[in-house]
GROMACS .gro file of C-alpha atoms in nm:
model
  358
    1MET     CA    1   2.074  -2.642  -1.942
    2ARG     CA    2   1.771  -2.788  -2.007
    3LEU     CA    3   1.572  -2.620  -1.712
    4ARG     CA    4   1.719  -2.283  -1.797
    5ARG     CA    5   1.650  -2.278  -2.153
    6ALA     CA    6   1.241  -2.410  -2.086
    7ASP     CA    7   1.249  -2.105  -1.792
    8ILE     CA    8   1.380  -1.873  -2.056
    9GLU     CA    9   1.078  -1.988  -2.314
   10ARG     CA   10   0.850  -1.954  -2.045
   11GLY     CA   11   0.929  -1.572  -1.968
   12PHE     CA   12   1.091  -1.589  -1.620
   13ASP     CA   13   1.357  -1.363  -1.533
   14LEU     CA   14   1.647  -1.622  -1.406
   15ARG     CA   15   1.864  -1.314  -1.245
   16PRO     CA   16   1.973  -1.399  -0.861
   17HIS     CA   17   1.732  -1.229  -0.644
   18HIS     CA   18   2.039  -1.046  -0.470
   19THR     CA   19   2.118  -0.875  -0.809
   20LEU     CA   20   1.773  -0.724  -0.787
   21VAL     CA   21   1.816  -0.545  -0.454
   22GLY     CA   22   1.809  -0.147  -0.548
   23VAL     CA   23   1.595  -0.249  -0.863
   24VAL     CA   24   1.296  -0.371  -0.703
   25HIS     CA   25   1.153  -0.239  -0.374
   26ILE     CA   26   0.907  -0.443  -0.161
   27PRO     CA   27   0.725  -0.214   0.071
   28SER     CA   28   0.758  -0.303   0.478
   29ALA     CA   29   0.608  -0.110   0.769
   30GLY     CA   30   0.835   0.151   0.854
   31VAL     CA   31   1.003   0.227   1.221
   32GLY     CA   32   1.037   0.611   1.288
   33PRO     CA   33   1.416   0.681   1.417
   34VAL     CA   34   1.263   0.767   1.783
   35GLN     CA   35   1.067   0.439   1.784
   36ALA     CA   36   1.353   0.258   1.663
   37ILE     CA   37   1.612   0.445   1.940
   38VAL     CA   38   1.376   0.355   2.186
   39GLN     CA   39   1.344   0.002   2.089
   40ARG     CA   40   1.756  -0.039   2.078
   41VAL     CA   41   1.801   0.104   2.423
   42ILE     CA   42   1.528  -0.114   2.591
   43GLY     CA   43   1.686  -0.407   2.430
   44ALA     CA   44   2.021  -0.274   2.575
   45LEU     CA   45   1.869  -0.243   2.898
   46LEU     CA   46   1.696  -0.598   2.929
   47ALA     CA   47   2.040  -0.704   2.852
   48LEU     CA   48   2.230  -0.548   3.112
   49LEU     CA   49   1.950  -0.605   3.351
   50ALA     CA   50   1.947  -0.998   3.268
   51THR     CA   51   2.358  -0.993   3.337
   52VAL     CA   52   2.313  -0.820   3.653
   53ILE     CA   53   2.050  -1.054   3.794
   54ILE     CA   54   2.282  -1.367   3.686
   55VAL     CA   55   2.578  -1.233   3.833
   56TYR     CA   56   2.387  -1.128   4.132
   57LEU     CA   57   2.225  -1.470   4.199
   58ASP     CA   58   2.588  -1.661   4.144
   59ARG     CA   59   2.783  -1.355   4.337
   60GLU     CA   60   2.921  -1.620   4.566
   61GLY     CA   61   3.130  -1.750   4.220
   62TYR     CA   62   3.265  -1.408   4.193
   63SER     CA   63   3.637  -1.207   4.364
   64ASP     CA   64   3.597  -0.828   4.399
   65ASN     CA   65   3.967  -0.735   4.459
   66ALA     CA   66   3.865  -0.452   4.690
   67ASP     CA   67   3.679  -0.615   4.978
   68ASP     CA   68   3.611  -0.979   4.808
   69SER     CA   69   3.234  -0.964   4.800
   70VAL     CA   70   3.019  -0.858   4.537
   71SER     CA   71   2.729  -0.641   4.619
   72LEU     CA   72   2.413  -0.547   4.370
   73LEU     CA   73   2.617  -0.236   4.315
   74ASP     CA   74   2.922  -0.445   4.208
   75ALA     CA   75   2.701  -0.695   3.984
   76PHE     CA   76   2.542  -0.347   3.803
   77TYR     CA   77   2.955  -0.238   3.755
   78TYR     CA   78   3.062  -0.559   3.674
   79ALA     CA   79   2.803  -0.605   3.423
   80THR     CA   80   2.842  -0.262   3.263
   81VAL     CA   81   3.221  -0.313   3.205
   82SER     CA   82   3.175  -0.664   3.110
   83LEU     CA   83   2.905  -0.617   2.846
   84SER     CA   84   3.059  -0.306   2.711
   85THR     CA   85   3.392  -0.510   2.662
   86THR     CA   86   3.582  -0.264   2.869
   87GLY     CA   87   3.689  -0.564   3.154
   88TYR     CA   88   3.894  -0.359   3.411
   89GLY     CA   89   3.951  -0.714   3.582
   90ASP     CA   90   3.904  -0.606   3.953
   91ILE     CA   91   3.588  -0.817   3.964
   92THR     CA   92   3.630  -1.189   3.786
   93PRO     CA   93   3.475  -1.491   3.789
   94VAL     CA   94   3.664  -1.781   4.010
   95SER     CA   95   3.404  -2.072   4.060
   96ASP     CA   96   3.348  -2.293   3.754
   97SER     CA   97   2.995  -2.238   3.754
   98ALA     CA   98   3.044  -1.874   3.705
   99ARG     CA   99   3.289  -1.902   3.459
  100LEU     CA  100   3.058  -2.150   3.272
  101VAL     CA  101   2.798  -1.908   3.312
  102ASN     CA  102   2.998  -1.606   3.155
  103ILE     CA  103   3.056  -1.840   2.873
  104LEU     CA  104   2.741  -1.989   2.800
  105VAL     CA  105   2.511  -1.699   2.904
  106ILE     CA  106   2.701  -1.347   2.953
  107THR     CA  107   2.899  -1.357   2.628
  108PRO     CA  108   2.577  -1.410   2.421
  109LEU     CA  109   2.445  -1.123   2.627
  110ARG     CA  110   2.763  -0.928   2.564
  111VAL     CA  111   2.731  -0.997   2.179
  112LEU     CA  112   2.364  -0.913   2.175
  113PHE     CA  113   2.447  -0.582   2.380
  114LEU     CA  114   2.691  -0.482   2.100
  115ILE     CA  115   2.459  -0.553   1.839
  116VAL     CA  116   2.181  -0.330   1.983
  117LEU     CA  117   2.477  -0.048   2.021
  118VAL     CA  118   2.566  -0.046   1.633
  119GLY     CA  119   2.215  -0.163   1.534
  120THR     CA  120   2.185   0.098   1.270
  121THR     CA  121   2.525   0.021   1.112
  122LEU     CA  122   2.437  -0.340   1.092
  123GLU     CA  123   2.110  -0.272   0.992
  124VAL     CA  124   2.273  -0.086   0.679
  125LEU     CA  125   2.512  -0.423   0.619
  126THR     CA  126   2.199  -0.649   0.677
  127GLU     CA  127   1.970  -0.469   0.434
  128ARG     CA  128   2.049  -0.611   0.096
  129SER     CA  129   2.029  -0.969   0.246
  130ARG     CA  130   1.663  -0.910   0.393
  131GLN     CA  131   1.552  -0.714   0.064
  132ALA     CA  132   1.679  -0.995  -0.130
  133LEU     CA  133   1.505  -1.256   0.067
  134LYS     CA  134   1.180  -1.032   0.020
  135ILE     CA  135   1.197  -1.011  -0.313
  136GLN     CA  136   1.239  -1.378  -0.349
  137ARG     CA  137   0.917  -1.469  -0.124
  138TRP     CA  138   0.738  -1.174  -0.380
  139ARG     CA  139   0.882  -1.307  -0.687
  140SER     CA  140   0.779  -1.663  -0.595
  141LYS     CA  141   0.417  -1.554  -0.496
  142VAL     CA  142   0.343  -1.268  -0.720
  143ARG     CA  143   0.028  -1.379  -0.924
  144ASP     CA  144  -0.263  -1.199  -1.132
  145HIS     CA  145  -0.174  -0.882  -1.033
  146VAL     CA  146  -0.159  -0.542  -1.220
  147VAL     CA  147   0.183  -0.384  -1.344
  148VAL     CA  148   0.159   0.013  -1.407
  149ILE     CA  149   0.420   0.090  -1.638
  150GLY     CA  150   0.468   0.495  -1.577
  151TYR     CA  151   0.399   0.684  -1.261
  152GLY     CA  152   0.342   1.061  -1.371
  153THR     CA  153   0.022   1.239  -1.438
  154LYS     CA  154  -0.186   0.926  -1.551
  155GLY     CA  155  -0.013   0.622  -1.358
  156ARG     CA  156  -0.072   0.808  -1.051
  157SER     CA  157  -0.477   0.863  -1.112
  158ALA     CA  158  -0.457   0.490  -1.270
  159ILE     CA  159  -0.318   0.384  -0.897
  160ARG     CA  160  -0.612   0.585  -0.731
  161SER     CA  161  -0.843   0.452  -0.916
  162LEU     CA  162  -0.771   0.110  -0.887
  163LEU     CA  163  -0.687   0.153  -0.490
  164GLY     CA  164  -1.055   0.340  -0.482
  165ASP     CA  165  -1.183   0.031  -0.655
  166ASP     CA  166  -1.039  -0.184  -0.301
  167VAL     CA  167  -0.746  -0.365  -0.496
  168ASP     CA  168  -0.483  -0.442  -0.276
  169PRO     CA  169  -0.164  -0.242  -0.289
  170SER     CA  170   0.001  -0.566  -0.286
  171ASN     CA  171  -0.119  -0.658  -0.620
  172LEU     CA  172   0.011  -0.350  -0.771
  173VAL     CA  173   0.342  -0.266  -0.930
  174VAL     CA  174   0.467  -0.011  -1.039
  175VAL     CA  175   0.746   0.036  -1.315
  176ASP     CA  176   0.918   0.338  -1.369
  177SER     CA  177   1.311   0.492  -1.435
  178ASP     CA  178   1.283   0.787  -1.209
  179GLN     CA  179   1.357   0.727  -0.870
  180THR     CA  180   1.132   1.057  -0.753
  181MET     CA  181   0.808   0.867  -0.902
  182LEU     CA  182   0.926   0.532  -0.719
  183ASP     CA  183   0.977   0.692  -0.410
  184ALA     CA  184   0.611   0.840  -0.430
  185ALA     CA  185   0.477   0.487  -0.523
  186ALA     CA  186   0.681   0.305  -0.275
  187ALA     CA  187   0.515   0.554   0.025
  188LEU     CA  188   0.195   0.430  -0.068
  189GLY     CA  189   0.300   0.080  -0.002
  190LEU     CA  190   0.355  -0.051  -0.366
  191VAL     CA  191   0.605  -0.284  -0.501
  192THR     CA  192   0.812  -0.082  -0.762
  193VAL     CA  193   1.070  -0.182  -1.036
  194ARG     CA  194   1.287   0.067  -1.142
  195GLY     CA  195   1.382   0.052  -1.522
  196SER     CA  196   1.224   0.149  -1.835
  197GLY     CA  197   0.931  -0.035  -1.948
  198THR     CA  198   1.043  -0.061  -2.295
  199ARG     CA  199   1.304  -0.363  -2.203
  200SER     CA  200   1.153  -0.690  -2.131
  201ASP     CA  201   1.418  -0.797  -1.840
  202VAL     CA  202   1.230  -0.517  -1.642
  203LEU     CA  203   0.931  -0.604  -1.710
  204ARG     CA  204   0.972  -0.977  -1.625
  205VAL     CA  205   1.133  -0.865  -1.275
  206ALA     CA  206   0.774  -0.699  -1.245
  207GLY     CA  207   0.625  -1.029  -1.345
  208VAL     CA  208   0.404  -0.917  -1.633
  209GLN     CA  209   0.392  -1.285  -1.760
  210ARG     CA  210   0.219  -1.364  -1.452
  211ALA     CA  211  -0.006  -1.026  -1.467
  212LYS     CA  212  -0.383  -1.038  -1.512
  213ALA     CA  213  -0.372  -0.655  -1.661
  214VAL     CA  214  -0.073  -0.383  -1.774
  215VAL     CA  215  -0.183  -0.026  -1.777
  216VAL     CA  216   0.073   0.145  -2.004
  217ALA     CA  217   0.077   0.519  -1.876
  218THR     CA  218   0.405   0.642  -2.034
  219ASN     CA  219   0.465   0.996  -2.166
  220ARG     CA  220   0.528   0.962  -2.509
  221ASP     CA  221   0.350   0.782  -2.774
  222ASP     CA  222   0.590   0.608  -2.923
  223THR     CA  223   0.724   0.489  -2.616
  224ALA     CA  224   0.344   0.338  -2.536
  225VAL     CA  225   0.368   0.142  -2.829
  226LEU     CA  226   0.700  -0.023  -2.799
  227VAL     CA  227   0.596  -0.074  -2.417
  228THR     CA  228   0.273  -0.238  -2.544
  229LEU     CA  229   0.419  -0.439  -2.811
  230THR     CA  230   0.697  -0.595  -2.551
  231ALA     CA  231   0.457  -0.625  -2.285
  232ARG     CA  232   0.170  -0.834  -2.542
  233GLU     CA  233   0.497  -1.085  -2.621
  234LEU     CA  234   0.556  -1.127  -2.261
  235ALA     CA  235   0.168  -1.196  -2.136
  236PRO     CA  236  -0.025  -1.305  -2.457
  237LYS     CA  237  -0.341  -1.341  -2.198
  238ALA     CA  238  -0.305  -1.031  -2.006
  239THR     CA  239  -0.540  -0.748  -2.050
  240ILE     CA  240  -0.339  -0.454  -2.166
  241VAL     CA  241  -0.475  -0.073  -2.131
  242ALA     CA  242  -0.292   0.176  -2.284
  243ALA     CA  243  -0.312   0.595  -2.272
  244VAL     CA  244  -0.180   0.805  -2.615
  245ARG     CA  245  -0.207   1.170  -2.646
  246GLU     CA  246  -0.281   1.160  -3.006
  247ALA     CA  247  -0.595   0.981  -3.125
  248GLU     CA  248  -0.384   0.908  -3.472
  249ASN     CA  249  -0.204   0.674  -3.261
  250VAL     CA  250  -0.483   0.441  -3.154
  251HIS     CA  251  -0.459   0.193  -3.442
  252LEU     CA  252  -0.083   0.169  -3.344
  253LEU     CA  253  -0.147   0.067  -3.016
  254ARG     CA  254  -0.436  -0.161  -3.122
  255GLN     CA  255  -0.157  -0.353  -3.365
  256SER     CA  256   0.051  -0.365  -3.085
  257GLY     CA  257  -0.169  -0.545  -2.858
  258ALA     CA  258  -0.377  -0.334  -2.655
  259ASP     CA  259  -0.688  -0.429  -2.560
  260SER     CA  260  -0.810  -0.074  -2.480
  261VAL     CA  261  -0.656   0.264  -2.579
  262VAL     CA  262  -0.743   0.580  -2.387
  263VAL     CA  263  -0.686   0.911  -2.574
  264SER     CA  264  -0.591   1.156  -2.320
  265SER     CA  265  -0.552   1.482  -2.503
  266GLU     CA  266  -0.886   1.437  -2.689
  267THR     CA  267  -1.072   1.345  -2.424
  268ALA     CA  268  -0.941   1.628  -2.214
  269GLY     CA  269  -1.015   1.881  -2.458
  270ARG     CA  270  -1.355   1.747  -2.492
  271LEU     CA  271  -1.414   1.788  -2.164
  272LEU     CA  272  -1.302   2.158  -2.200
  273GLY     CA  273  -1.525   2.220  -2.454
  274MET     CA  274  -1.818   2.068  -2.278
  275ALA     CA  275  -1.735   2.308  -1.979
  276THR     CA  276  -1.780   2.597  -2.181
  277THR     CA  277  -2.131   2.551  -2.273
  278THR     CA  278  -2.229   2.267  -2.014
  279PRO     CA  279  -2.038   2.268  -1.703
  280SER     CA  280  -2.295   2.089  -1.486
  281VAL     CA  281  -2.260   1.784  -1.751
  282VAL     CA  282  -1.847   1.811  -1.674
  283GLU     CA  283  -1.910   1.781  -1.365
  284ILE     CA  284  -2.103   1.466  -1.366
  285PHE     CA  285  -1.797   1.311  -1.549
  286GLU     CA  286  -1.563   1.416  -1.292
  287ASP     CA  287  -1.788   1.267  -1.042
  288LEU     CA  288  -1.836   0.950  -1.230
  289LEU     CA  289  -1.461   0.938  -1.280
  290THR     CA  290  -1.357   0.940  -0.907
  291THR     CA  291  -1.423   0.666  -0.677
  292ASP     CA  292  -1.381   0.867  -0.344
  293GLU     CA  293  -1.751   0.963  -0.284
  294GLY     CA  294  -2.066   1.023  -0.473
  295LEU     CA  295  -2.133   0.835  -0.782
  296ALA     CA  296  -1.901   0.611  -0.976
  297MET     CA  297  -1.884   0.334  -1.263
  298GLY     CA  298  -1.868  -0.006  -1.165
  299GLU     CA  299  -1.937  -0.336  -1.301
  300ARG     CA  300  -2.152  -0.650  -1.155
  301PRO     CA  301  -2.277  -1.011  -1.268
  302VAL     CA  302  -2.635  -1.020  -1.316
  303ASP     CA  303  -2.795  -1.162  -1.057
  304PRO     CA  304  -3.023  -1.502  -1.106
  305THR     CA  305  -3.355  -1.280  -1.049
  306GLU     CA  306  -3.247  -1.050  -1.295
  307VAL     CA  307  -3.198  -1.304  -1.562
  308GLY     CA  308  -3.468  -1.260  -1.860
  309GLY     CA  309  -3.565  -0.894  -1.764
  310SER     CA  310  -3.464  -0.550  -1.914
  311PRO     CA  311  -3.160  -0.391  -1.780
  312ARG     CA  312  -3.391  -0.043  -1.793
  313HIS     CA  313  -3.604  -0.169  -1.521
  314LEU     CA  314  -3.358  -0.269  -1.262
  315ALA     CA  315  -3.303   0.005  -0.943
  316ASP     CA  316  -2.936   0.040  -1.066
  317ILE     CA  317  -2.861   0.271  -1.336
  318VAL     CA  318  -2.709   0.038  -1.623
  319LEU     CA  319  -2.533   0.172  -1.890
  320GLY     CA  320  -2.409  -0.131  -2.090
  321VAL     CA  321  -2.463  -0.522  -2.039
  322LEU     CA  322  -2.102  -0.681  -2.121
  323ARG     CA  323  -2.192  -1.076  -2.271
  324ARG     CA  324  -1.935  -1.326  -2.356
  325GLY     CA  325  -1.669  -1.064  -2.420
  326THR     CA  326  -1.903  -0.824  -2.621
  327LEU     CA  327  -2.040  -0.506  -2.462
  328TYR     CA  328  -2.379  -0.415  -2.553
  329ARG     CA  329  -2.496  -0.041  -2.492
  330ILE     CA  330  -2.818  -0.003  -2.289
  331ASP     CA  331  -3.028   0.120  -2.642
  332ALA     CA  332  -2.855  -0.181  -2.837
  333PRO     CA  333  -3.144  -0.465  -2.881
  334GLN     CA  334  -2.924  -0.765  -2.783
  335ALA     CA  335  -2.946  -0.597  -2.415
  336ASP     CA  336  -3.278  -0.608  -2.391
  337ALA     CA  337  -3.298  -0.940  -2.210
  338LEU     CA  338  -3.041  -1.037  -1.946
  339GLU     CA  339  -2.856  -1.392  -1.970
  340LEU     CA  340  -2.686  -1.568  -1.697
  341GLY     CA  341  -2.325  -1.502  -1.730
  342ASP     CA  342  -2.385  -1.127  -1.833
  343ARG     CA  343  -2.202  -0.847  -1.667
  344LEU     CA  344  -2.386  -0.494  -1.624
  345ILE     CA  345  -2.220  -0.162  -1.629
  346TYR     CA  346  -2.353   0.068  -1.427
  347VAL     CA  347  -2.349   0.382  -1.201
  348ARG     CA  348  -2.288   0.268  -0.824
  349LYS     CA  349  -2.321   0.510  -0.523
  350VAL     CA  350  -2.005   0.553  -0.367
  351THR     CA  351  -2.016   0.582   0.030
  352PRO     CA  352  -1.718   0.833   0.153
  353PRO     CA  353  -1.491   0.679   0.436
  354ASP     CA  354  -1.583   0.734   0.803
  355GLY     CA  355  -1.522   1.088   0.922
  356VAL     CA  356  -1.502   1.226   0.554
  357GLY     CA  357  -1.775   1.492   0.493
  358ASP     CA  358  -1.848   1.527   0.849
   0.00000   0.00000   0.00000
């Protein structure tokens, strides 16, 4: 009981792994139906061929009621009726060695043959066990990941941005109550957790207590506040980024524990207004916000050779300097001389993948 209470205090979800099947989905390499059928047919043929070879090599130990000799065709015939469990009894093992081989070799091959033939049914029956095992392995290893709560328009955009910044899909977890959204996320190879982000048990399953960052991308501002409160309670040290529709709710998200708040409607409205007078500026903004090609925002540490110099004199276009958790814009006097340990917010050139844009 002491161990269980300690685990609860540390924020671990103690539900057995098999109870999370259907709640947590761990991506796996998919096999198409045609490929699966071909694999099973090949497996069945190999089992059949192995049985034929065994019977034919030991044909002196078998008796045929028709002519008392076993040919290669008879070996194929015996293998077929034996593996399919038909067993007409016209060809039988009579020697001790043949009977021993039937017990130790052909019987396991018969079981293997049946497993291959009914593989689809067995696959359904064993899927829960495999998923439970994968969930157990994932929960024991997941650390310093990013949890995205809500896979609507904002959540999908956040995921695309993270993937564009070379974040490993295995380090991303999506939480949503809509199975359709979760299926779309799983198609990208992401781990998904079904449930409401306002519930602490769901967030524990997603490993929020061990996450590096949490992205709150819900559709409602009141939901975002509750999710942020729950996530902050479970993960005091994680970076929480939240999106709200209305600027008047920013302070609520800040008080709830959000480190950064993005006002989606106000930002979109500002870009719409700018597009009527300076559409080219909006194009640059859109370019900076996408990570596929062109320009993008980036962050990097200061090189030792740059210490003491001004960021205005660097080859990169520097927009700000992050120093001991405080961001200084490029025009701030604190940013005039770079220090060791500073990080630069700059504009970087994005190289499109091979074959893109040809």
